[in-house]
Coordinates of C-alpha atoms in Angstrom, one line a residue:
X433 CA 65.5 -72.5 -172.4
X434 CA 68.2 -70.6 -174.3
X435 CA 67.4 -68.0 -176.9
X436 CA 69.5 -67.8 -180.1
X437 CA 72.6 -65.7 -180.1
X438 CA 72.0 -62.0 -181.1
X439 CA 75.2 -60.6 -182.3
X440 CA 73.8 -57.1 -183.0
X441 CA 72.3 -54.9 -180.4
X442 CA 69.1 -53.2 -181.6
X443 CA 68.7 -49.4 -181.4
X444 CA 66.0 -49.6 -178.7
X445 CA 68.4 -51.6 -176.5
X446 CA 71.4 -49.3 -177.1
X447 CA 69.2 -46.2 -176.3
X448 CA 68.0 -47.8 -173.1
X449 CA 71.5 -48.7 -172.1
X450 CA 72.5 -45.0 -172.4
X451 CA 69.5 -44.0 -170.4
X452 CA 70.4 -46.5 -167.7
X453 CA 73.8 -44.8 -167.4
X454 CA 72.2 -41.4 -167.2
X455 CA 69.7 -42.7 -164.6
X456 CA 72.5 -44.0 -162.4
X457 CA 74.0 -40.5 -162.2
X458 CA 70.6 -38.9 -161.8
X459 CA 69.4 -41.0 -158.9
X460 CA 72.7 -41.3 -157.0
X461 CA 71.8 -38.6 -154.5
X462 CA 68.5 -40.4 -153.5
X463 CA 69.2 -44.1 -153.9
X464 CA 71.6 -46.3 -152.0
X465 CA 74.3 -47.9 -154.1
X466 CA 73.6 -51.4 -152.7
X467 CA 76.5 -53.7 -151.7
X468 CA 77.3 -57.0 -153.2
X469 CA 78.1 -59.8 -150.8
X470 CA 79.9 -63.0 -151.7
X471 CA 77.9 -66.1 -150.6
X472 CA 80.4 -68.8 -149.8
X473 CA 78.2 -71.8 -148.9
X474 CA 74.9 -71.3 -150.6
X475 CA 74.8 -75.1 -151.2
X476 CA 77.3 -78.0 -151.2
X477 CA 79.5 -78.5 -154.3
X478 CA 78.9 -75.1 -155.9
X479 CA 82.1 -74.2 -157.8
X480 CA 81.1 -70.8 -158.9
X481 CA 81.8 -67.4 -157.2
X482 CA 78.3 -66.3 -156.2
X483 CA 77.5 -62.7 -155.2
X484 CA 74.1 -61.3 -154.0
X485 CA 73.3 -57.8 -155.1
X486 CA 71.4 -56.6 -152.1
X487 CA 68.5 -54.4 -153.3
X488 CA 66.7 -55.5 -150.1
X489 CA 68.8 -52.8 -148.5
X490 CA 67.1 -49.9 -150.3
X491 CA 65.3 -47.6 -147.9
X492 CA 61.9 -49.0 -149.2
X493 CA 63.2 -52.6 -149.1
X494 CA 63.1 -53.0 -152.9
X495 CA 64.8 -52.0 -156.2
X496 CA 61.6 -50.2 -157.2
X497 CA 62.8 -47.0 -155.7
X498 CA 65.3 -46.7 -158.6
X499 CA 62.8 -46.6 -161.4
X500 CA 60.3 -44.4 -159.5
X501 CA 63.1 -42.0 -158.7
X502 CA 64.4 -41.8 -162.2
X503 CA 60.9 -41.1 -163.6
X504 CA 60.1 -38.5 -161.0
X505 CA 63.5 -36.7 -161.4
X506 CA 62.9 -36.7 -165.2
X507 CA 59.6 -34.8 -164.9
X508 CA 59.3 -31.2 -166.2
X509 CA 58.7 -28.5 -163.6
X510 CA 55.0 -28.3 -164.7
X511 CA 54.5 -32.1 -164.4
X512 CA 56.1 -32.2 -161.0
X513 CA 53.9 -29.4 -159.8
X514 CA 50.8 -31.3 -160.7
X515 CA 51.9 -34.4 -158.8
X516 CA 51.9 -38.1 -159.9
X517 CA 49.6 -41.1 -159.7
X518 CA 50.6 -44.8 -159.5
X519 CA 48.8 -48.1 -158.9
X520 CA 50.4 -50.7 -156.7
X521 CA 49.6 -53.1 -153.9
X522 CA 53.3 -53.3 -153.0
X523 CA 56.9 -52.3 -153.8
X524 CA 56.2 -49.9 -156.7
X525 CA 53.7 -47.9 -154.6
X526 CA 56.4 -47.6 -151.8
X527 CA 59.0 -46.6 -154.4
X528 CA 56.8 -43.9 -155.9
X529 CA 55.8 -42.6 -152.5
X530 CA 59.4 -42.4 -151.3
X531 CA 60.7 -40.8 -154.5
X532 CA 57.9 -38.2 -154.5
X533 CA 58.6 -37.3 -150.9
X534 CA 62.3 -36.9 -151.7
X535 CA 61.5 -34.7 -154.6
X536 CA 58.9 -32.7 -152.7
X537 CA 56.0 -33.5 -155.0
X538 CA 52.5 -34.9 -154.3
X539 CA 51.8 -38.6 -155.0
X540 CA 48.6 -40.6 -155.0
X541 CA 48.7 -44.4 -155.0
X542 CA 45.7 -46.5 -156.1
X543 CA 45.5 -49.9 -154.4
X544 CA 43.0 -52.8 -154.6
X545 CA 40.9 -53.7 -151.5
X546 CA 43.0 -56.7 -150.9
X547 CA 46.2 -54.7 -150.1
X548 CA 47.7 -55.5 -146.8
X549 CA 47.1 -52.8 -144.1
X550 CA 50.8 -52.7 -143.2
X551 CA 51.7 -51.9 -146.9
X552 CA 49.1 -49.0 -146.9
X553 CA 50.5 -47.6 -143.7
X554 CA 54.1 -47.6 -145.1
X555 CA 53.0 -45.9 -148.3
X556 CA 51.1 -43.3 -146.2
X557 CA 54.1 -42.7 -144.0
X558 CA 56.0 -41.4 -147.0
X559 CA 53.2 -38.8 -147.4
X560 CA 51.3 -40.3 -150.4
X561 CA 47.6 -40.4 -150.5
X562 CA 45.9 -43.8 -150.9
X563 CA 42.8 -44.6 -152.9
X564 CA 41.2 -48.0 -152.7
X565 CA 39.5 -49.3 -155.9
X566 CA 38.1 -52.7 -156.7
X567 CA 39.1 -56.2 -155.7
X568 CA 41.8 -56.7 -158.3
X569 CA 45.1 -54.8 -158.9
X570 CA 44.2 -54.4 -162.6
X571 CA 41.0 -52.5 -161.6
X572 CA 43.1 -50.2 -159.4
X573 CA 45.5 -49.6 -162.3
X574 CA 42.8 -48.8 -164.8
X575 CA 41.2 -46.4 -162.4
X576 CA 44.6 -44.7 -161.7
X577 CA 45.4 -44.3 -165.4
X578 CA 41.9 -42.8 -166.0
X579 CA 42.3 -40.4 -163.1
X580 CA 45.8 -39.4 -164.2
X581 CA 44.4 -38.7 -167.7
X582 CA 41.5 -36.6 -166.4
X583 CA 43.6 -34.6 -163.9
X584 CA 46.5 -34.0 -166.3
X585 CA 49.0 -35.9 -164.1
X586 CA 51.8 -38.3 -165.0
X587 CA 50.9 -41.9 -164.4
X588 CA 54.0 -44.0 -163.3
X589 CA 53.8 -47.6 -164.5
X590 CA 55.7 -50.2 -162.5
X591 CA 57.3 -51.5 -165.7
X592 CA 55.7 -50.1 -168.9
X593 CA 57.8 -47.0 -169.0
X594 CA 61.3 -46.5 -170.5
X595 CA 62.4 -44.1 -167.8
X596 CA 61.3 -46.6 -165.1
X597 CA 63.2 -49.4 -166.9
X598 CA 66.3 -47.2 -167.2
X599 CA 66.2 -46.5 -163.4
X600 CA 66.2 -50.3 -162.7
X601 CA 69.1 -50.6 -165.2
X602 CA 71.2 -48.6 -162.8
X603 CA 71.7 -51.8 -160.9
X604 CA 73.8 -53.1 -163.8
X605 CA 75.9 -50.0 -163.9
X606 CA 76.8 -50.6 -160.2
X607 CA 77.3 -54.4 -160.8
X608 CA 79.9 -53.8 -163.4
X609 CA 81.7 -51.4 -161.1
X610 CA 81.5 -53.8 -158.2
X611 CA 82.1 -57.2 -159.9
X612 CA 84.2 -56.9 -163.1
X613 CA 84.2 -59.2 -164.9
X614 CA 80.7 -60.7 -164.5
X615 CA 79.8 -64.0 -166.3
X616 CA 76.1 -64.2 -165.5
X617 CA 73.3 -62.4 -163.7
X618 CA 70.1 -64.0 -162.4
X619 CA 67.1 -61.7 -162.3
X620 CA 63.4 -62.5 -161.3
X621 CA 60.9 -61.4 -164.0
X622 CA 57.4 -60.1 -163.7
X623 CA 56.5 -57.2 -166.0
X624 CA 60.1 -57.1 -167.3
X625 CA 61.2 -53.7 -166.1
X626 CA 64.0 -54.9 -163.9
X627 CA 65.6 -57.4 -166.3
X628 CA 64.9 -55.2 -169.3
X629 CA 66.9 -52.3 -167.8
X630 CA 69.7 -54.5 -166.4
X631 CA 69.9 -56.6 -169.6
X632 CA 70.0 -53.6 -171.9
X633 CA 72.9 -52.0 -170.1
X634 CA 74.8 -55.3 -169.9
X635 CA 74.3 -56.1 -173.6
X636 CA 76.1 -52.8 -174.5
X637 CA 78.7 -52.6 -171.6
X638 CA 79.5 -56.3 -171.0
X639 CA 78.1 -58.4 -173.9
X640 CA 79.7 -61.6 -172.6
X641 CA 77.6 -61.4 -169.4
X642 CA 74.7 -63.9 -169.6
X643 CA 71.4 -62.4 -168.6
X644 CA 69.2 -65.2 -167.0
X645 CA 65.5 -64.6 -166.7
X646 CA 64.0 -66.3 -163.7
X647 CA 60.2 -67.1 -163.4
X648 CA 57.9 -68.9 -161.0
X649 CA 56.3 -71.8 -162.9
X650 CA 53.0 -70.5 -161.6
X651 CA 53.3 -67.1 -163.2
X652 CA 55.3 -67.2 -166.5
X653 CA 53.4 -64.5 -168.4
X654 CA 56.3 -62.7 -170.0
X655 CA 58.1 -66.0 -170.6
X656 CA 55.2 -67.3 -172.7
X657 CA 54.8 -63.9 -174.4
X658 CA 58.4 -63.8 -175.4
X659 CA 58.1 -67.4 -176.9
X660 CA 55.0 -66.3 -178.8
X661 CA 56.4 -63.0 -179.9
X662 CA 53.3 -61.1 -178.6
X663 CA 51.7 -60.4 -175.2
X664 CA 49.5 -63.3 -174.1
X665 CA 47.0 -63.8 -171.4
X666 CA 48.4 -66.7 -169.4
X667 CA 46.5 -68.5 -166.7
X668 CA 48.3 -68.1 -163.4
X669 CA 48.4 -70.1 -160.1
X670 CA 49.1 -68.5 -156.7
X671 CA 52.8 -68.0 -156.1
X672 CA 55.1 -67.0 -153.2
X673 CA 56.6 -64.6 -155.7
X674 CA 53.9 -62.1 -155.2
X675 CA 55.7 -59.1 -156.8
X676 CA 56.3 -60.9 -160.1
X677 CA 52.7 -62.1 -160.4
X678 CA 50.1 -60.5 -162.8
X679 CA 49.4 -60.0 -166.4
X680 CA 51.2 -57.8 -168.9
X681 CA 49.7 -54.5 -170.2
X682 CA 48.9 -54.6 -173.9
X683 CA 51.6 -52.9 -175.9
X684 CA 54.1 -53.0 -173.0
X685 CA 57.6 -51.6 -174.0
X686 CA 59.2 -54.5 -172.0
X687 CA 58.3 -57.2 -174.5
X688 CA 60.6 -56.2 -177.3
X689 CA 63.5 -55.2 -175.0
X690 CA 63.3 -58.4 -172.9
X691 CA 63.1 -60.6 -176.0
X692 CA 66.3 -59.1 -177.1
X693 CA 68.3 -59.1 -173.8
X694 CA 67.4 -62.3 -172.0
X695 CA 69.9 -65.0 -173.0
X696 CA 68.4 -67.9 -171.0
X697 CA 65.4 -68.6 -168.9
X698 CA 64.7 -70.8 -165.8
X699 CA 61.3 -71.6 -164.3
X700 CA 61.2 -72.7 -160.7
X701 CA 58.5 -74.4 -158.6
X702 CA 56.9 -73.1 -155.4
X703 CA 58.8 -75.8 -153.5
X704 CA 62.1 -74.5 -154.9
X705 CA 61.2 -70.9 -154.1
X706 CA 60.3 -71.7 -150.5
X707 CA 63.5 -73.8 -150.1
X708 CA 65.5 -70.8 -151.4
X709 CA 63.8 -68.4 -149.0
X710 CA 64.5 -70.8 -146.1
X711 CA 68.1 -71.4 -147.2
X712 CA 68.9 -67.7 -147.3
X713 CA 67.3 -67.2 -143.9
X714 CA 69.2 -70.1 -142.4
X715 CA 72.5 -68.9 -143.9
X716 CA 72.4 -65.2 -143.4
X717 CA 69.4 -64.5 -141.2
X718 CA 67.7 -62.5 -144.0
X719 CA 64.1 -62.7 -144.9
X720 CA 63.9 -62.1 -148.6
X721 CA 60.8 -61.9 -150.7
X722 CA 59.5 -64.6 -152.9
X723 CA 60.6 -62.8 -156.1
X724 CA 64.2 -62.6 -154.8
X725 CA 64.1 -66.3 -153.9
X726 CA 63.0 -67.0 -157.5
X727 CA 66.4 -65.8 -158.7
X728 CA 68.2 -67.7 -156.0
X729 CA 66.3 -70.9 -156.8
X730 CA 67.0 -70.5 -160.5
X731 CA 70.7 -70.3 -159.8
X732 CA 70.6 -73.3 -157.5
X733 CA 68.8 -75.3 -160.2
X734 CA 71.5 -74.6 -162.7
X735 CA 74.6 -74.1 -160.5
X736 CA 76.5 -76.9 -162.3
X737 CA 76.6 -74.8 -165.5
X738 CA 78.6 -72.0 -163.8
X739 CA 81.7 -73.9 -162.5
X740 CA 84.6 -71.4 -162.3
X741 CA 82.3 -68.5 -163.2
X742 CA 81.5 -65.3 -161.4
X743 CA 77.7 -64.9 -160.9
X744 CA 75.5 -62.2 -159.5
X745 CA 72.0 -62.9 -158.1
X746 CA 69.8 -59.9 -157.7
X747 CA 68.1 -59.9 -154.3
X748 CA 65.3 -57.6 -155.5
X749 CA 63.5 -57.0 -152.2
X750 CA 62.7 -58.0 -148.7
X751 CA 59.1 -56.9 -148.3
X752 CA 57.2 -60.1 -147.4
X753 CA 53.5 -60.2 -146.9
X754 CA 52.0 -61.7 -143.7
X755 CA 50.7 -64.6 -145.8
X756 CA 54.1 -65.5 -147.3
X757 CA 55.8 -65.0 -143.9
X758 CA 53.5 -67.6 -142.4
X759 CA 54.6 -70.1 -145.0
X760 CA 58.3 -69.7 -144.0

């Protein structure tokens, strides 16, 4: 699906692009500038220059460290002294825990009872406290928000926060330094924080770069919401792309931004996601998470459109659950 051309960049996007540039400078001391690697033989007959942006090499194994670091480094002294609360069964919790440790502030991460024990252990190793609530990530999130409100602490959303989006947008700042010119970038989409930040910066700094949103067919919540022009509840099926799954918070700031910055959209099947994970492992020996494979699969599905073009695929993370690993 292609969205219609948008010649003017709205104020919200321009402002977010400026914030992404500021975020890149702010978080540089604590976040790795991840390399890009050209992938020569991703599949036969590909006539594009394909580069992977290796966010799987962040210390926490995921891009989420960027947004969490930007948010935490933007807190006032009083807010930092009170500590922060987040809710996450995965990469966001790790990002918040690591960013809080780096900044020397307290963090508490609410998780559902279905979180993997290994993930809990990693979050605790960064010094964050864990609180188990309910059987569903949404229950944990609602409880975390309520606790933050009662305790006067800042709640850090995984996507519904402009400073978090700006931190994720620092990826685009690096990409344009590393790969000028850039014709297209493929980004997996869940809540929209990653593609919102990347897309906003590119719309202002490199408007010719196509921003391609990549979804698992089994969990296209933001895709359907963009089409409808409002946040929808969408029935989801299980997906290997665990970190993009889940509903969208009412009033999320990502809806407007993403509807303005995503130029085209690709939906991929579970078979295509698994094949992309296996192909990357066979080619490079890397285990990438399902969400990263969504972006790889989306490029493979449309590779013919990018003949002679320079393309970046964001490898957003490498934290694979035991369940997904067994499917590999």
